[in-house]
């Protein structure tokens, strides 16, 4: 069983239960060649801390001695590795050398019999140059073999490989069909040639089309991905496991791996590396060594660097800055930059996994940042949900001061609002930002360079133009100091009426929960409590009841039960709701979290970290909390927290 513990977008930290203990993901499984023994498995476990490795059952089975030992002693004793051992099936050998002499049933049974923790089907390696017809046939055979293998697996976990070459329809279709088979891990296969040829943009398409079809509750392994420069991007797209033979292969040709790319020993001027393998040697020593000795050190360097990068990715998932890390890593090589740019094509899919907010600010790292789902999210919600306050004039400021905008433009706003019925927007890199949305993520929690590039100018201009066709104001102008004041004096007739606090409650509520939420929250006697130290809204009371609190860090609301009840009346089922099974209701009313197994249904438009209404079958409010998963995940995981409950609601 696979359980998520933390996540950011599609990237996740999870735990996979195996016969030899829990494998924490993201994980890199070094490839152990049972015949070569570049780095002994025991050393991988004890010194490097790799808790899982992958080896090849086809190589073991083809060697009489190894075969006998594996069957008699078991794989773990034979390799002297106490952790998780995954085995591959011989498919890669067929890619390298043509047909292999083994049957699917035999190799799967063999993996089971030698005590592999995760065995692999004998899938068909779909080569990038194959025709669609040939690929489709290979996918059919792979699926049939996966079905056969599932009947043989017993306690062993089984890896069902997604094939389909570069045909996205075939990949998605293969993934969908595999999701129905009783397997435990989904490697994405047939991608080694793409990586060898630096076709990383095509790799992005392959990963995303596979992810679209797969069951989200199963871990995804990117077969043959062993270069640290790809880990951040692959993890960002939802790959949980990697395996690497590259550490040893690169070492044999004197190549050092780094997250920024590869360096050949002959091109290096020194080691400049402080990993445990390099730190006990000088560059000159390594150059003078015998090849075998040298490659043993370089292989260890490659392992340390890979291990370190996996840890870096993990840290980024925990801290919420994996996008920034992936963007930085993708600047290591133009082919990776192409991959980053390819994400534009997949913005809609990625947006489904984009949380409402993150703890960290969004850092602009270059024009590709404009493709991040945070931009699409803001644009979609602004244009679909925002209602313009009824003022006479719209004053637009340039984004040239600090954030939040209302604080930095306080002088101008007060001056105009004292005399005229005006509303305010900022022309920001995200496009138009109404002054009352200036504190929400990512508007306030984002940093851009002071010199704007052409692409950002173009993006925000397009968004501004779209807004200008939609906005209802008879008078609009860019702020230009006294010239604006003079113009307003000539044109405006209405008395001042703009109430920033109420406008903020309405706009944030509509943006966060949907159009109509704001009006419902303000329908009665409203009291807005503000922080004495920061001047920011803290609480909203309606008819004497505390309905909402505003979070200082991301500018969104947390719901109180009376506020949740208003939403329940305003939006029809299942909107904003997670509907739980009857057995769970008493626990959730006590304030316990909602676990996936107890989710009956869920709003498909809920996003990660969204405030949710936990309701029973009859739509009674049971609890309020934050969504830790999106709908498909809640419905497919068997374990894990679906909603982190903040407050239970008694009957
Ligand atoms: N190793 C690298 N690529 C593949 C693949 O597509 N299938 C299997 N079984 N192993 C691989
Ligand atoms: Zn090193």
XYZ file of C-alpha atoms and ligand atoms in Angstrom:
663
model
C 0.000 0.000 0.000
C 1.154 3.528 -0.831
C 0.429 6.480 1.413
C 1.149 10.172 0.895
C 2.674 12.043 3.765
C 3.444 15.404 2.164
C 3.044 16.856 -1.264
C 3.300 19.932 -3.412
C 1.311 19.792 -6.614
C 1.967 16.498 -8.376
C 5.170 15.979 -6.386
C 4.827 13.870 -3.328
C 6.522 12.318 -0.357
C 5.082 8.908 0.268
C 5.533 5.571 1.930
C 5.330 2.309 0.054
C 4.861 -0.803 2.141
C 6.951 -3.740 0.903
C 7.857 -7.170 2.337
C 11.207 -5.673 3.474
C 9.865 -2.574 5.111
C 8.689 0.857 4.119
C 10.228 2.578 1.132
C 10.063 6.327 1.452
C 9.633 8.233 -1.809
C 10.976 10.069 -3.696
C 13.568 7.333 -3.893
C 16.524 6.567 -6.085
C 17.264 2.874 -6.504
C 20.877 2.298 -7.579
C 21.169 -0.494 -10.120
C 23.188 -3.413 -8.823
C 24.582 -5.631 -11.531
C 24.905 -9.009 -9.822
C 27.911 -9.790 -11.979
C 29.869 -6.537 -11.767
C 29.519 -5.394 -8.166
C 30.783 -1.833 -8.772
C 29.685 -0.782 -5.283
C 28.721 -3.605 -2.920
C 25.027 -3.531 -1.915
C 25.996 -3.570 1.762
C 27.964 -0.370 1.285
C 25.018 1.197 -0.533
C 22.854 0.430 2.468
C 25.234 1.169 5.347
C 27.406 3.982 4.048
C 25.253 5.746 1.476
C 21.939 5.117 3.193
C 20.163 3.743 0.111
C 17.289 1.744 1.537
C 16.340 0.238 -1.822
C 18.168 -1.059 -4.871
C 17.163 -2.592 -8.173
C 18.795 -5.567 -9.804
C 18.113 -7.674 -12.842
C 16.397 -11.010 -12.473
C 17.060 -11.888 -16.101
C 20.835 -11.679 -15.584
C 20.555 -13.758 -12.414
C 18.387 -16.369 -14.055
C 20.643 -16.662 -17.108
C 23.628 -17.578 -14.944
C 23.344 -21.103 -13.529
C 25.371 -20.355 -10.402
C 23.586 -17.125 -9.544
C 20.240 -18.702 -10.311
C 20.849 -21.581 -7.890
C 22.115 -19.268 -5.169
C 19.196 -16.873 -5.538
C 16.693 -19.716 -5.346
C 18.419 -21.359 -2.386
C 19.547 -18.399 -0.300
C 17.063 -15.809 -1.469
C 17.916 -12.562 -3.204
C 18.498 -10.540 -0.039
C 21.045 -12.965 1.404
C 22.736 -13.454 -1.931
C 23.267 -9.724 -2.437
C 23.771 -9.051 1.274
C 21.217 -6.249 1.204
C 18.723 -5.922 4.055
C 16.521 -3.238 2.464
C 14.001 -3.241 -0.370
C 15.037 -5.012 -3.572
C 13.244 -4.367 -6.817
C 13.976 -6.569 -9.814
C 13.663 -5.940 -13.518
C 12.627 -8.576 -15.991
C 14.849 -8.610 -19.052
C 12.920 -6.053 -21.085
C 15.865 -3.701 -21.117
C 18.089 -6.477 -22.454
C 15.631 -6.947 -25.298
C 15.925 -3.224 -26.043
C 19.723 -3.504 -26.055
C 20.284 -6.884 -27.690
C 17.030 -7.930 -29.372
C 14.817 -10.812 -28.259
C 15.336 -12.369 -24.826
C 14.935 -16.054 -24.149
C 12.463 -16.029 -21.356
C 8.706 -16.122 -20.978
C 6.778 -13.536 -18.962
C 5.268 -16.138 -16.605
C 8.648 -17.717 -15.962
C 10.504 -14.521 -15.173
C 7.700 -13.206 -12.951
C 7.524 -16.492 -11.022
C 11.298 -16.487 -10.722
C 11.303 -12.970 -9.233
C 8.649 -14.058 -6.757
C 10.552 -17.237 -5.854
C 13.832 -15.490 -5.114
C 12.039 -13.078 -2.759
C 12.042 -9.875 -4.776
C 10.073 -7.119 -3.039
C 8.957 -5.509 -6.271
C 9.023 -7.626 -9.407
C 8.536 -6.381 -12.945
C 6.478 -7.709 -15.824
C 8.246 -8.638 -19.059
C 6.851 -5.606 -20.842
C 7.656 -4.694 -24.424
C 10.089 -1.833 -24.781
C 8.387 0.601 -27.165
C 11.087 2.371 -29.150
C 10.652 6.055 -30.060
C 10.972 5.382 -33.795
C 8.243 2.748 -33.923
C 5.048 3.337 -35.891
C 1.841 3.958 -33.995
C 0.462 0.618 -35.132
C 3.437 -1.370 -33.957
C 3.433 0.527 -30.665
C -0.293 -0.082 -30.120
C 0.242 -3.794 -30.574
C 3.148 -3.771 -28.086
C 0.926 -1.979 -25.570
C -1.747 -4.679 -25.973
C 0.808 -7.413 -25.371
C 2.269 -5.569 -22.373
C -1.173 -5.272 -20.801
C -2.016 -8.923 -21.396
C 1.290 -9.907 -19.802
C 0.626 -7.611 -16.853
C -2.738 -9.304 -16.300
C -1.059 -12.720 -16.380
C 1.696 -11.597 -14.024
C -0.784 -10.163 -11.503
C -2.133 -13.691 -10.995
C 1.311 -14.958 -10.068
C 2.614 -12.236 -7.772
C 1.425 -13.462 -4.325
C 3.161 -11.312 -1.655
C 5.554 -9.695 -4.090
C 4.615 -6.206 -5.250
C 4.352 -6.014 -9.000
C 5.465 -3.251 -11.337
C 3.197 -2.799 -14.367
C 5.066 -0.747 -16.949
C 3.427 2.016 -18.977
C 4.545 1.780 -22.590
C 3.389 3.620 -25.701
C 6.519 5.319 -27.021
C 5.952 9.001 -27.831
C 2.274 8.520 -28.704
C 0.461 10.385 -25.982
C -2.884 8.759 -26.734
C -1.302 5.313 -26.449
C 0.489 6.238 -23.224
C -2.692 7.526 -21.610
C -4.689 4.575 -22.843
C -2.073 2.094 -21.619
C -2.011 3.826 -18.225
C -5.805 3.737 -17.938
C -5.929 0.036 -18.708
C -3.074 -0.732 -16.295
C -4.905 1.150 -13.556
C -7.521 -1.613 -13.692
C -4.979 -4.402 -13.163
C -3.932 -5.503 -9.669
C -0.381 -4.135 -9.675
C 1.392 -1.948 -7.147
C 3.915 0.308 -8.872
C 3.853 1.897 -12.304
C 7.169 2.410 -14.018
C 7.099 4.590 -17.097
C 9.106 2.553 -19.572
C 10.682 2.994 -22.957
C 12.129 6.393 -22.053
C 15.856 5.599 -21.933
C 16.410 6.515 -25.619
C 14.625 9.839 -25.053
C 16.936 10.619 -22.159
C 20.043 9.464 -24.000
C 19.131 11.725 -26.908
C 18.323 14.604 -24.553
C 14.712 14.636 -25.793
C 13.534 15.924 -22.425
C 10.588 17.861 -23.854
C 9.206 14.615 -25.293
C 9.864 13.009 -21.927
C 7.595 15.645 -20.347
C 4.773 14.668 -22.731
C 5.320 10.996 -21.962
C 5.264 11.492 -18.192
C 2.192 13.702 -18.238
C 0.171 11.520 -20.593
C 1.029 8.508 -18.411
C 0.118 10.359 -15.217
C -3.224 11.342 -16.729
C -4.272 7.744 -17.113
C -2.783 6.180 -13.992
C -4.390 5.502 -10.653
C -2.994 8.287 -8.424
C -2.749 5.977 -5.432
C 0.118 4.011 -6.968
C 3.726 5.188 -7.026
C 5.264 6.051 -10.384
C 8.789 4.985 -11.286
C 10.705 6.601 -14.131
C 12.612 3.674 -15.608
C 16.270 4.376 -16.295
C 16.241 7.964 -14.994
C 19.514 8.160 -13.155
C 20.919 11.572 -13.863
C 20.503 14.026 -10.992
C 19.772 16.882 -13.397
C 16.359 15.366 -14.179
C 15.168 14.480 -10.658
C 13.598 17.834 -9.780
C 11.608 18.094 -13.009
C 10.501 14.457 -12.933
C 9.443 14.738 -9.280
C 7.563 17.933 -10.090
C 5.556 15.959 -12.643
C 4.719 13.213 -10.169
C 7.475 10.610 -10.500
C 8.142 8.972 -7.142
C 10.939 6.516 -7.942
C 14.048 6.529 -10.084
C 16.753 4.017 -10.826
C 20.277 4.540 -11.876
C 22.865 2.470 -13.636
C 24.317 5.729 -14.917
C 26.406 6.246 -11.788
C 28.474 3.195 -12.767
C 28.266 3.605 -16.543
C 29.382 7.235 -16.428
C 32.192 6.318 -14.030
C 33.593 3.790 -16.461
C 34.183 6.616 -18.924
C 35.512 9.029 -16.268
C 32.397 11.191 -16.167
C 31.306 13.002 -13.010
C 27.594 13.682 -12.585
C 26.302 16.913 -11.050
C 22.790 18.358 -10.806
C 24.034 20.928 -13.343
C 25.143 18.295 -15.836
C 28.076 16.016 -16.528
C 31.800 16.768 -16.449
C 34.513 14.615 -17.989
C 37.650 14.160 -15.918
C 39.876 15.288 -18.791
C 37.982 18.601 -19.027
C 38.040 19.287 -15.302
C 40.773 21.444 -13.837
C 40.343 20.098 -10.315
C 37.832 18.140 -8.264
C 36.143 21.012 -6.453
C 33.819 18.526 -4.822
C 33.447 17.763 -1.146
C 31.453 14.571 -1.341
C 32.864 11.755 0.825
C 34.289 10.009 -2.260
C 36.200 13.004 -3.582
C 37.279 14.572 -0.327
C 39.942 11.979 0.433
C 41.649 12.413 -2.946
C 43.249 15.105 -5.018
C 42.543 15.597 -8.685
C 46.113 14.589 -9.552
C 45.785 11.346 -7.600
C 42.601 10.425 -9.409
C 44.095 11.173 -12.820
C 47.054 8.908 -12.100
C 45.007 5.983 -10.791
C 44.428 2.737 -12.640
C 41.084 2.874 -14.525
C 39.294 0.405 -12.232
C 40.335 2.226 -9.105
C 39.417 5.582 -10.613
C 35.990 4.485 -11.776
C 35.276 3.051 -8.326
C 35.769 6.521 -6.876
C 33.832 8.314 -9.606
C 30.938 5.835 -9.233
C 30.806 6.709 -5.545
C 30.945 10.412 -6.311
C 28.028 9.930 -8.721
C 26.053 8.106 -6.041
C 26.680 10.779 -3.415
C 25.662 13.559 -5.762
C 22.523 11.678 -6.832
C 21.592 10.927 -3.242
C 22.118 14.556 -2.301
C 19.893 15.740 -5.145
C 17.084 13.376 -4.132
C 17.323 14.841 -0.626
C 17.267 18.330 -2.113
C 14.086 17.473 -4.006
C 12.537 16.102 -0.837
C 13.384 19.282 1.002
C 11.826 21.342 -1.770
C 8.597 19.339 -1.564
C 8.471 19.908 2.186
C 9.239 23.592 1.920
C 7.072 24.289 -1.110
C 9.684 25.504 -3.583
C 10.036 22.585 -5.978
C 8.915 24.734 -8.905
C 11.796 27.092 -8.263
C 14.254 24.201 -7.913
C 13.036 22.525 -11.110
C 13.191 25.814 -13.010
C 16.745 26.371 -11.819
C 17.836 22.827 -12.709
C 16.260 23.105 -16.150
C 18.582 25.997 -16.928
C 21.497 23.531 -16.824
C 21.055 22.580 -20.467
C 19.013 23.907 -23.419
C 17.348 20.503 -23.805
C 16.100 20.731 -20.240
C 14.960 24.269 -20.899
C 12.908 22.904 -23.797
C 11.341 20.491 -21.334
C 10.473 23.325 -18.985
C 8.942 25.247 -21.871
C 6.910 22.190 -22.859
C 5.000 22.555 -19.581
C 3.049 25.371 -21.193
C 1.145 22.758 -23.159
C 0.121 21.037 -19.940
C -0.928 24.055 -17.898
C -4.555 22.991 -17.567
C -3.588 19.578 -16.225
C -1.019 21.023 -13.837
C -3.507 23.606 -12.557
C -5.646 20.841 -11.087
C -2.809 20.051 -8.688
C -1.833 23.618 -7.916
C -2.518 24.415 -4.265
C -4.492 27.503 -3.319
C -1.356 28.827 -1.637
C 2.106 27.858 -0.464
C 4.190 28.833 2.547
C 6.932 30.159 0.296
C 6.757 33.113 -2.041
C 6.706 32.498 -5.767
C 10.089 33.525 -7.115
C 10.272 34.529 -10.751
C 13.283 32.751 -12.242
C 12.760 33.612 -15.923
C 10.118 33.776 -18.628
C 9.181 30.099 -18.169
C 7.795 31.043 -14.773
C 4.876 32.596 -16.671
C 3.786 29.028 -17.541
C 3.462 28.072 -13.931
C -0.054 27.037 -12.977
C -0.158 29.847 -10.410
C -0.496 32.334 -13.297
C -3.238 30.363 -15.003
C -5.063 29.941 -11.689
C -5.078 33.655 -10.984
C -6.180 34.533 -14.478
C -8.965 31.958 -14.530
C -10.368 32.928 -11.178
C -10.058 36.650 -11.720
C -11.951 36.554 -15.006
C -14.554 34.024 -13.889
C -15.213 35.096 -10.333
C -14.365 38.721 -9.788
C -17.197 41.254 -9.613
C -16.238 44.858 -10.151
C -17.401 47.161 -7.339
C -19.835 49.771 -8.599
C -17.751 52.906 -8.712
C -17.693 55.761 -11.148
C -13.990 55.716 -12.007
C -11.212 53.190 -12.217
C -7.690 54.308 -11.393
C -4.900 51.971 -12.487
C -1.480 52.068 -10.842
C 1.731 50.731 -12.259
C 3.346 48.005 -10.173
C 6.376 50.083 -9.332
C 6.260 50.210 -5.561
C 6.279 47.553 -2.838
C 3.681 45.037 -1.719
C 0.984 44.793 -0.574
C -0.107 47.442 -3.040
C -2.753 49.047 -0.850
C -0.134 49.911 1.750
C 2.272 51.454 -0.732
C -0.475 53.346 -2.541
C -2.266 54.397 0.609
C -1.495 58.089 0.093
C -2.858 58.173 -3.467
C -5.887 56.043 -2.621
C -6.822 58.186 0.361
C -6.437 61.325 -1.673
C -8.734 60.094 -4.458
C -11.216 58.335 -2.206
C -11.695 61.458 -0.106
C -13.344 63.189 -3.056
C -14.478 60.661 -5.661
C -16.236 57.327 -6.037
C -13.276 55.472 -7.465
C -11.960 51.935 -7.603
C -8.309 50.877 -7.946
C -6.314 48.283 -9.770
C -2.653 47.546 -10.227
C -1.096 46.617 -13.543
C 1.000 43.725 -12.224
C 2.991 40.912 -13.856
C -0.074 38.723 -13.210
C -2.221 41.213 -15.106
C -4.902 43.298 -13.392
C -4.978 43.083 -9.613
C -7.908 44.818 -7.920
C -6.616 46.620 -4.866
C -8.721 44.385 -2.611
C -7.026 41.214 -3.919
C -3.542 42.520 -3.275
C -2.852 40.387 -0.215
C -3.693 36.935 -1.610
C -1.212 34.313 -2.795
C 0.611 34.675 -5.130
C -0.007 38.395 -5.643
C 1.609 39.589 -2.423
C 3.804 36.493 -2.034
C 5.798 36.804 -5.236
C 9.015 38.447 -6.278
C 9.908 39.697 -9.744
C 13.067 41.345 -11.042
C 12.887 45.131 -11.151
C 13.612 45.126 -14.876
C 10.665 43.489 -16.575
C 11.303 41.307 -19.635
C 9.365 41.548 -22.879
C 7.473 38.324 -22.235
C 6.179 39.387 -18.832
C 5.190 42.792 -20.247
C 3.351 41.056 -23.056
C 1.599 38.622 -20.725
C 0.414 41.268 -18.325
C -0.598 43.577 -21.167
C -2.767 40.863 -22.710
C -4.415 40.267 -19.360
C -4.982 44.009 -18.901
C -6.577 44.261 -22.330
C -8.904 41.409 -21.545
C -9.905 43.179 -18.340
C -10.454 46.463 -20.147
C -13.126 44.817 -22.335
C -14.879 43.458 -19.271
C -14.742 46.321 -16.762
C -17.836 48.493 -16.464
C -16.431 51.901 -15.502
C -17.341 55.029 -17.479
C -14.059 56.663 -16.460
C -10.720 54.833 -16.452
C -7.221 56.235 -16.223
C -3.648 55.355 -15.408
C -2.489 57.120 -12.276
C -0.476 60.198 -13.189
C -0.287 62.289 -10.060
C -1.907 65.727 -10.350
C -3.000 65.144 -13.934
C -5.230 62.340 -12.674
C -6.607 64.487 -9.889
C -7.428 67.258 -12.389
C -9.123 64.843 -14.761
C -11.160 63.249 -12.000
C -12.197 66.721 -10.852
C -13.533 67.448 -14.319
C -15.329 64.159 -14.912
C -16.548 62.714 -11.596
C -19.899 63.488 -10.101
C -20.568 60.801 -7.515
C -19.754 61.074 -3.810
C -17.060 58.786 -2.311
C -18.393 55.270 -1.651
C -15.575 52.706 -1.966
C -15.169 50.589 1.172
C -11.899 48.682 0.808
C -12.516 46.306 3.724
C -15.909 45.159 2.521
C -14.648 44.963 -1.032
C -11.797 42.764 0.201
C -14.114 40.390 2.041
C -16.277 40.067 -1.052
C -13.491 39.696 -3.611
C -11.395 37.245 -1.602
C -14.462 35.138 -0.766
C -15.557 35.007 -4.414
C -12.037 34.170 -5.571
C -11.589 31.498 -2.923
C -15.019 29.855 -2.797
C -16.837 30.933 -5.946
C -18.961 33.820 -7.180
C -21.738 34.565 -4.713
C -19.809 33.641 -1.566
C -18.887 37.247 -0.852
C -22.423 38.530 -1.179
C -23.668 35.787 1.165
C -21.033 36.633 3.773
C -21.993 40.319 3.720
C -25.749 39.810 3.822
C -26.601 41.340 7.221
C -24.875 43.346 9.882
C -21.160 43.084 9.170
C -18.332 43.761 11.583
C -14.758 43.621 10.379
C -12.067 43.281 13.052
C -8.583 44.421 12.080
C -5.157 43.871 13.549
C -3.953 46.878 15.513
C -0.345 46.248 14.568
C -0.662 45.473 10.838
C -4.018 47.002 9.928
C -4.950 43.773 8.148
C -8.365 42.132 8.446
C -8.386 39.451 11.148
C -12.004 38.409 11.623
C -15.350 38.894 9.956
C -18.549 38.799 11.994
C -22.009 38.579 10.488
C -25.027 39.372 12.677
C -22.805 38.943 15.742
C -21.370 35.562 14.696
C -17.724 35.019 13.845
C -17.900 33.560 10.330
C -14.379 33.977 8.895
C -10.783 34.645 9.874
C -8.296 36.028 7.404
C -4.834 34.462 7.343
C -1.994 36.958 7.474
C 0.383 34.727 5.487
C -1.640 34.138 2.302
C -4.555 36.547 2.543
C -7.242 33.859 2.307
C -10.009 32.974 4.735
C -10.288 30.138 7.164
C -13.865 29.175 7.776
C -15.663 29.128 11.095
C -18.724 26.863 11.382
C -21.273 29.684 10.907
C -19.396 30.759 7.763
C -19.330 27.180 6.532
C -23.105 26.956 7.005
C -23.569 30.046 4.854
C -21.563 28.395 2.054
C -23.616 25.245 2.435
C -26.772 27.261 1.779
C -25.232 29.284 -1.034
C -23.699 26.514 -3.143
C -25.504 23.346 -4.215
C -24.096 19.944 -3.345
C -21.356 18.760 -3.996
C -19.640 22.141 -4.351
C -16.973 22.881 -1.736
C -17.900 19.626 -0.025
C -16.286 16.377 0.930
C -19.085 13.918 1.598
C -18.140 11.279 4.171
C -19.535 7.842 4.908
C -21.762 7.418 7.953
C -19.179 5.453 10.001
C -16.782 8.391 9.921
C -19.261 11.092 10.934
C -18.931 10.775 14.760
C -15.123 10.933 14.493
C -15.089 13.949 12.211
C -17.581 15.708 14.480
C -14.981 15.197 17.242
C -12.407 16.993 15.114
C -10.595 13.930 13.732
C -9.187 14.067 10.199
C -11.077 12.636 7.229
C -9.317 9.555 5.848
C -9.591 8.597 2.201
C -11.334 5.318 2.856
C -14.292 7.258 4.267
C -14.782 9.700 1.415
C -17.976 9.034 -0.485
C -17.821 11.944 -2.933
C -16.074 15.233 -3.363
C -16.258 18.464 -5.355
C -14.118 18.024 -8.468
C -13.095 21.681 -8.351
C -11.550 21.520 -4.897
C -7.859 22.275 -4.918
C -5.060 21.386 -2.509
C -5.178 23.395 0.746
C -8.691 24.651 -0.066
C -11.086 25.128 2.812
C -13.674 22.369 2.641
C -17.049 21.574 4.116
C -17.136 18.043 5.469
C -20.737 16.870 5.273
C -22.695 13.678 5.847
C -24.927 11.957 3.301
C -27.804 14.307 4.184
C -25.628 17.389 3.705
C -25.339 18.222 7.407
C -22.108 20.005 8.305
C -19.828 17.639 10.202
C -16.490 19.443 10.214
C -14.373 22.049 8.465
C -10.811 21.626 7.328
C -8.355 21.825 4.456
C -8.137 19.548 1.440
C -4.934 17.516 1.348
C -5.868 15.830 -1.923
C -7.984 16.460 -4.981
C -11.082 14.430 -5.794
C -9.516 11.584 -7.810
C -6.915 11.055 -5.122
C -9.428 10.997 -2.288
C -11.445 8.402 -4.148
C -8.535 6.162 -5.135
C -6.217 6.110 -2.115
C -7.083 3.531 0.494
C -5.153 5.230 3.238
C -4.001 8.703 4.201
C -5.563 12.003 5.156
C -7.996 13.479 2.650
C -9.044 16.461 4.774
C -7.074 17.883 7.649
C -9.906 18.793 9.991
C -9.552 22.030 11.929
C -12.824 21.950 13.754
C -15.524 19.348 14.224
C -19.134 20.514 14.305
C -21.436 18.977 16.902
C -25.021 18.128 16.007
N 14.577 -0.301 -17.890
C 14.663 0.830 -18.623
N 13.569 0.964 -19.405
C 12.781 -0.106 -19.170
C 11.511 -0.517 -19.686
O 10.877 0.133 -20.512
N 11.000 -1.688 -19.172
C 11.666 -2.424 -18.241
N 11.099 -3.528 -17.781
N 12.864 -2.051 -17.770
C 13.409 -0.908 -18.223
Zn 32.533 14.144 -5.395
